[in-house]
Amino acid sequence: MDRARLYLAPAVLVGVGTLFISLRWLWSKRRARPPTHWRKVGEIAEIFVFPVKSLGPVRLDETECTILGCKSGWLRDRSLLVVDDGDRFFTARKCPKMVKVIPSISGSILSLSAPGMTTISVDLSKVEKKLKVVIWGDTVPSNDCGEEVARWLSRYILEKDSGLRLVYYPLDTSSRTISRVNKSFHLFETSDLGVFTDETSFALMNQASVDDLNTRLEEPVDPLRFRLNFTVKGAPAYEEDTWDWVKIGSVTFRNVRPCIRCVMTTISPATGEKHPKVEPLETLKKYRQPGDPAVKSVVGTSPGFGIHLGLKGPNGIVRVGDPVYVG
């Protein structure tokens, strides 16, 4: 009898362990599939694309959603990057007036305009010189956009004849790797990485959350301050924190992590200056701290505001006015 028990106990343990692993696998597979039932929560109010990281926005009525982010012809979200002499990315965190450089694209022609500067253009279809640039520890292949636009950017941003260059990402798939911080978010996948984005290919802001923030500020801000792609209206404030699957029109996304805010939120898009009281970042820190200890251990006191999305289906078109559903 004792010998039978001796053999039975390990067998039971193995059986229970196998069942647990199987159930966990089935649950993970179930969670990986989009839901079959959706609830409408609002609609898209604004679409913003930022073709050059840290420069001004392009407002669109519709955009194609691809694995690398928002796209309209040659216009792709954050597919161009300003780099320094060491081929390291250079952003408005260092020089806030970068946000006042306004891009536009007609066909393959990118044009840049800024206060006190004549407009400059570059044909992206003819950009071929190969470079390797560094962004957040990743070495990314890029094409150099040439001397003329490099001089133009250096003169406006640095007030020198050299020091900065503009590069363009020519590929249709990402060359990025998941950072240590993003590994803390278990839904984050390599396919969610964009080109020169800080986190993911898509991000969404809730207008009601911005409205609530403005009740706490002396000087109100608008969604553009947060440089996300989609603004949704009609949903209760901060409900986006709880969304899992998100469908905009017919395009399916997943909420893969909160958008952790930094000093970029303190830069006025209109003036290109940082707020003297570090707002709205300081106010956000008072009530938007991460609740998850694992997240807090990697982001510290940085507040969350908005959500990052990963495309979880085929490419599709999102338009202003499209309904937003959650599952």
Coordinates of C-alpha atoms in Angstrom, one line a residue:
M1 CA 0.0 0.0 0.0
D2 CA 2.8 2.4 0.9
R3 CA 4.6 1.6 -2.3
A4 CA 1.4 2.3 -4.3
R5 CA 1.1 5.7 -2.6
L6 CA 4.7 6.3 -3.3
Y7 CA 4.1 6.0 -7.1
L8 CA 0.7 7.6 -7.1
A9 CA 1.7 10.9 -5.6
P10 CA 4.2 11.9 -8.3
A11 CA 1.7 10.8 -11.0
V12 CA -0.9 13.0 -9.5
L13 CA 1.5 15.9 -9.4
V14 CA 2.5 15.4 -13.0
G15 CA -1.2 15.2 -14.0
V16 CA -2.1 18.4 -12.2
G17 CA 0.9 20.2 -13.6
T18 CA 0.1 19.1 -17.1
L19 CA -3.6 20.2 -16.7
F20 CA -2.5 23.6 -15.3
I21 CA -0.1 24.1 -18.2
S22 CA -2.7 23.1 -20.7
L23 CA -5.4 25.4 -19.2
R24 CA -2.9 28.2 -19.2
W25 CA -2.0 27.6 -22.8
L26 CA -5.7 27.5 -23.8
W27 CA -6.4 30.7 -21.9
S28 CA -3.5 32.5 -23.5
K29 CA -4.7 31.4 -27.0
R30 CA -8.2 32.6 -26.2
R31 CA -6.9 36.0 -25.1
A32 CA -4.9 36.2 -28.3
R33 CA -8.0 36.1 -30.4
P34 CA -10.2 39.2 -30.9
P35 CA -13.6 39.2 -29.2
T36 CA -16.8 38.3 -30.9
H37 CA -18.9 40.9 -29.2
W38 CA -18.1 44.7 -29.3
R39 CA -19.4 47.7 -27.4
K40 CA -19.4 51.1 -28.9
V41 CA -17.7 53.7 -26.7
G42 CA -17.3 56.7 -29.0
E43 CA -15.9 57.9 -32.3
I44 CA -12.7 59.3 -33.8
A45 CA -12.6 63.1 -33.5
E46 CA -9.0 63.7 -34.7
I47 CA -6.2 62.0 -36.6
F48 CA -2.6 63.2 -36.3
V49 CA 0.4 61.9 -38.1
F50 CA 4.0 63.1 -37.3
P51 CA 6.1 62.2 -40.3
V52 CA 9.3 63.6 -38.7
K53 CA 9.8 62.6 -35.1
S54 CA 9.6 65.7 -32.8
L55 CA 8.5 68.0 -35.5
G56 CA 5.0 69.3 -36.1
P57 CA 1.9 67.3 -37.0
V58 CA -0.1 66.7 -40.1
R59 CA -3.8 66.5 -39.5
L60 CA -5.7 64.0 -41.6
D61 CA -9.3 63.1 -42.3
E62 CA -8.4 59.5 -42.9
T63 CA -5.3 57.2 -42.7
E64 CA -4.3 53.7 -43.7
C65 CA -3.2 51.7 -40.6
T66 CA -0.2 49.5 -41.4
I67 CA 2.1 47.4 -39.2
L68 CA 4.5 50.4 -39.1
G69 CA 1.7 52.9 -38.2
C70 CA -0.4 55.5 -39.9
K71 CA 0.2 56.0 -43.6
S72 CA -1.1 58.0 -46.5
G73 CA 1.0 57.5 -49.7
W74 CA 4.6 58.6 -48.8
L75 CA 3.3 60.1 -45.6
R76 CA 4.2 57.7 -42.8
D77 CA 4.1 58.3 -39.1
R78 CA 7.6 59.0 -37.6
S79 CA 9.4 57.5 -40.6
L80 CA 11.9 60.4 -40.6
L81 CA 14.3 61.3 -37.9
V82 CA 16.6 64.2 -37.0
V83 CA 20.1 62.9 -36.0
D84 CA 23.2 64.6 -34.7
D85 CA 26.8 64.2 -35.9
G86 CA 27.1 60.9 -34.1
D87 CA 24.0 59.5 -36.0
R88 CA 22.1 59.5 -32.7
F89 CA 18.4 60.6 -32.6
F90 CA 17.8 64.3 -31.7
T91 CA 14.4 65.4 -30.3
A92 CA 12.5 68.3 -28.9
R93 CA 13.4 67.2 -25.5
K94 CA 16.8 68.9 -26.2
C95 CA 15.5 71.7 -28.4
P96 CA 11.7 72.4 -27.9
K97 CA 11.4 74.7 -30.9
M98 CA 11.6 71.7 -33.2
V99 CA 7.9 71.3 -32.8
K100 CA 7.4 74.5 -34.7
V101 CA 8.8 73.0 -37.9
I102 CA 5.7 72.0 -39.9
P103 CA 6.0 69.1 -42.5
S104 CA 3.8 68.5 -45.5
I105 CA 4.0 65.8 -48.2
S106 CA 2.8 66.0 -51.8
G107 CA 3.5 62.8 -53.7
S108 CA 7.0 61.9 -52.6
I109 CA 8.0 65.5 -51.9
L110 CA 8.5 66.3 -48.2
S111 CA 8.5 70.1 -47.5
L112 CA 9.5 71.7 -44.2
S113 CA 8.5 75.2 -43.1
A114 CA 9.4 77.1 -39.9
P115 CA 9.2 80.7 -38.6
G116 CA 11.8 83.0 -40.3
M117 CA 12.9 80.2 -42.8
T118 CA 12.1 79.7 -46.5
T119 CA 10.4 76.4 -47.1
I120 CA 12.7 73.5 -48.1
S121 CA 11.8 70.3 -50.0
V122 CA 13.3 66.9 -50.5
D123 CA 12.2 64.1 -52.8
L124 CA 12.0 61.0 -50.7
S125 CA 12.0 58.7 -53.7
K126 CA 15.5 59.9 -54.6
V127 CA 17.0 59.5 -51.1
E128 CA 19.5 56.7 -51.3
K129 CA 22.7 57.3 -49.2
K130 CA 22.7 54.5 -46.6
L131 CA 23.3 55.2 -42.9
K132 CA 22.9 53.4 -39.6
V133 CA 21.3 55.6 -36.9
V134 CA 20.8 54.9 -33.2
I135 CA 17.5 55.3 -31.4
W136 CA 16.9 54.0 -27.9
G137 CA 19.8 51.6 -28.2
D138 CA 18.7 50.1 -31.5
T139 CA 20.8 50.5 -34.7
V140 CA 18.4 51.2 -37.5
P141 CA 19.1 51.3 -41.3
S142 CA 18.2 54.7 -42.8
N143 CA 18.7 56.9 -45.9
D144 CA 20.3 60.3 -45.6
C145 CA 18.1 63.1 -47.0
G146 CA 21.1 65.3 -48.2
E147 CA 23.1 68.3 -47.4
E148 CA 20.6 71.0 -48.2
V149 CA 17.9 69.9 -45.7
A150 CA 20.7 69.1 -43.1
R151 CA 21.9 72.7 -43.3
W152 CA 18.4 74.0 -43.1
L153 CA 17.6 72.1 -40.0
S154 CA 20.9 72.9 -38.4
R155 CA 20.4 76.6 -39.0
Y156 CA 16.9 76.7 -37.6
I157 CA 17.4 74.3 -34.6
L158 CA 21.0 74.9 -33.6
E159 CA 21.6 78.3 -35.3
K160 CA 24.7 76.8 -36.9
D161 CA 25.5 75.6 -40.5
S162 CA 25.9 72.0 -39.4
G163 CA 25.4 69.5 -36.6
L164 CA 22.1 67.9 -37.6
R165 CA 20.9 65.7 -40.5
L166 CA 17.5 64.2 -41.6
V167 CA 17.2 60.5 -42.3
Y168 CA 14.3 58.4 -43.8
Y169 CA 13.4 54.8 -43.1
P170 CA 13.0 53.0 -46.4
L171 CA 11.8 49.5 -45.3
D172 CA 8.2 48.1 -44.8
T173 CA 9.1 46.2 -41.6
S174 CA 10.5 47.3 -38.3
S175 CA 14.2 47.0 -37.4
R176 CA 13.6 47.6 -33.7
T177 CA 13.8 45.4 -30.7
I178 CA 11.6 45.3 -27.6
S179 CA 13.2 47.5 -24.9
R180 CA 13.7 46.4 -21.3
V181 CA 10.8 48.7 -20.2
N182 CA 8.4 47.3 -22.8
K183 CA 9.2 43.7 -21.8
S184 CA 7.4 44.6 -18.5
F185 CA 4.1 44.7 -20.5
H186 CA 3.2 41.1 -21.2
L187 CA 1.0 42.0 -24.2
F188 CA 3.7 43.9 -26.0
E189 CA 5.0 42.2 -29.2
T190 CA 7.7 42.9 -31.7
S191 CA 5.1 43.5 -34.3
D192 CA 3.8 46.5 -32.3
L193 CA 7.1 48.4 -32.8
G194 CA 7.0 51.3 -35.3
V195 CA 9.9 53.0 -37.1
F196 CA 11.2 55.8 -35.0
T197 CA 8.4 55.8 -32.4
D198 CA 9.3 55.7 -28.7
E199 CA 6.9 52.8 -28.0
T200 CA 4.3 51.5 -30.5
S201 CA 3.0 52.2 -34.0
F202 CA -0.3 53.6 -32.8
A203 CA -1.5 55.6 -29.8
L204 CA -4.9 56.9 -28.7
M205 CA -6.1 59.8 -26.4
N206 CA -9.5 60.2 -24.9
Q207 CA -10.9 63.8 -25.2
A208 CA -12.8 63.4 -21.9
S209 CA -9.6 62.6 -20.1
V210 CA -8.0 65.7 -21.4
D211 CA -11.1 67.7 -20.4
D212 CA -10.8 66.3 -16.8
L213 CA -7.1 67.2 -16.7
N214 CA -7.9 70.7 -17.8
T215 CA -10.1 71.2 -14.7
R216 CA -6.9 70.7 -12.7
L217 CA -4.7 73.1 -14.7
E218 CA -4.4 76.9 -14.7
E219 CA -3.7 76.8 -18.5
P220 CA -5.7 74.2 -20.5
V221 CA -4.1 72.0 -23.1
D222 CA -5.6 70.1 -26.1
P223 CA -5.0 66.5 -27.2
L224 CA -2.3 67.7 -29.7
R225 CA 0.0 68.4 -26.7
F226 CA 0.3 64.6 -26.2
R227 CA 1.3 63.8 -29.8
L228 CA -0.9 60.7 -30.2
N229 CA -2.5 59.5 -33.4
F230 CA -6.2 59.2 -32.5
T231 CA -8.4 61.3 -30.4
V232 CA -11.7 59.6 -29.4
K233 CA -14.7 61.5 -28.1
G234 CA -17.8 60.1 -26.3
A235 CA -16.1 57.8 -23.8
P236 CA -16.0 58.6 -20.1
A237 CA -12.7 60.0 -18.8
Y238 CA -10.0 57.4 -18.2
E239 CA -12.2 54.5 -19.4
E240 CA -9.5 53.9 -22.0
D241 CA -7.2 52.6 -19.2
T242 CA -9.5 49.5 -19.0
W243 CA -9.9 48.8 -22.7
D244 CA -8.3 45.6 -24.0
W245 CA -9.3 45.1 -27.6
V246 CA -10.2 48.2 -29.6
K247 CA -11.8 48.4 -33.0
I248 CA -11.9 51.6 -35.0
G249 CA -14.2 51.3 -37.9
S250 CA -13.2 47.9 -39.2
V251 CA -9.6 48.0 -38.0
T252 CA -8.7 45.9 -35.0
F253 CA -6.1 46.9 -32.3
R254 CA -5.1 45.9 -28.9
N255 CA -4.2 48.0 -25.9
V256 CA -0.7 46.8 -25.2
R257 CA 0.5 49.3 -22.6
P258 CA -0.2 52.7 -21.1
C259 CA 1.4 55.8 -22.6
I260 CA 4.0 56.9 -20.0
R261 CA 4.4 60.7 -20.2
C262 CA 7.6 62.7 -20.3
V263 CA 8.9 66.3 -20.6
M264 CA 7.6 66.4 -24.2
T265 CA 4.1 67.1 -22.7
T266 CA 5.4 70.4 -21.3
I267 CA 6.2 71.8 -24.8
S268 CA 3.6 74.1 -26.3
P269 CA 3.0 73.2 -30.0
A270 CA 2.1 76.8 -30.6
T271 CA 5.2 78.5 -29.0
G272 CA 7.8 75.7 -29.0
E273 CA 8.6 76.6 -25.4
K274 CA 8.5 74.4 -22.2
H275 CA 6.1 75.4 -19.5
P276 CA 7.9 77.2 -16.7
K277 CA 6.0 75.1 -14.1
V278 CA 6.6 71.8 -16.0
E279 CA 2.8 71.5 -16.7
P280 CA 0.8 69.4 -17.3
L281 CA 3.4 66.8 -16.3
E282 CA 3.6 67.9 -12.7
T283 CA -0.2 67.7 -12.3
L284 CA -0.4 64.3 -14.0
K285 CA 2.1 63.0 -11.6
K286 CA -0.2 63.8 -8.7
Y287 CA -3.0 61.5 -9.8
R288 CA -1.9 59.3 -12.7
Q289 CA 0.8 57.2 -11.2
P290 CA 1.0 53.6 -12.4
G291 CA -0.9 51.3 -9.9
D292 CA 1.0 48.1 -11.0
P293 CA 4.2 47.7 -8.9
A294 CA 5.9 45.9 -11.8
V295 CA 5.2 48.9 -14.1
K296 CA 6.2 51.4 -11.5
S297 CA 9.5 49.6 -10.9
V298 CA 10.5 50.4 -14.5
V299 CA 8.8 53.8 -15.1
G300 CA 9.3 55.4 -11.7
T301 CA 7.2 58.5 -11.0
S302 CA 6.3 59.1 -14.7
P303 CA 2.5 59.3 -15.1
G304 CA 0.4 57.4 -17.6
F305 CA -2.0 59.3 -19.9
G306 CA -3.3 57.7 -23.1
I307 CA -2.8 54.2 -24.4
H308 CA -0.5 52.5 -26.9
L309 CA -2.1 50.2 -29.5
G310 CA -0.8 47.3 -31.6
L311 CA -2.4 46.5 -34.9
K312 CA -3.9 43.0 -34.6
G313 CA -5.4 42.4 -38.0
P314 CA -5.0 43.4 -41.6
N315 CA -4.3 46.9 -42.8
G316 CA -7.4 49.1 -43.0
I317 CA -8.6 52.7 -43.3
V318 CA -9.5 54.8 -40.2
R319 CA -11.5 58.0 -40.8
V320 CA -12.6 60.9 -38.6
G321 CA -16.1 60.0 -37.4
D322 CA -15.5 56.3 -37.4
P323 CA -17.1 54.5 -34.4
V324 CA -14.8 53.1 -31.7
Y325 CA -15.6 49.8 -30.2
V326 CA -14.1 47.8 -27.3
G327 CA -14.3 44.1 -26.6

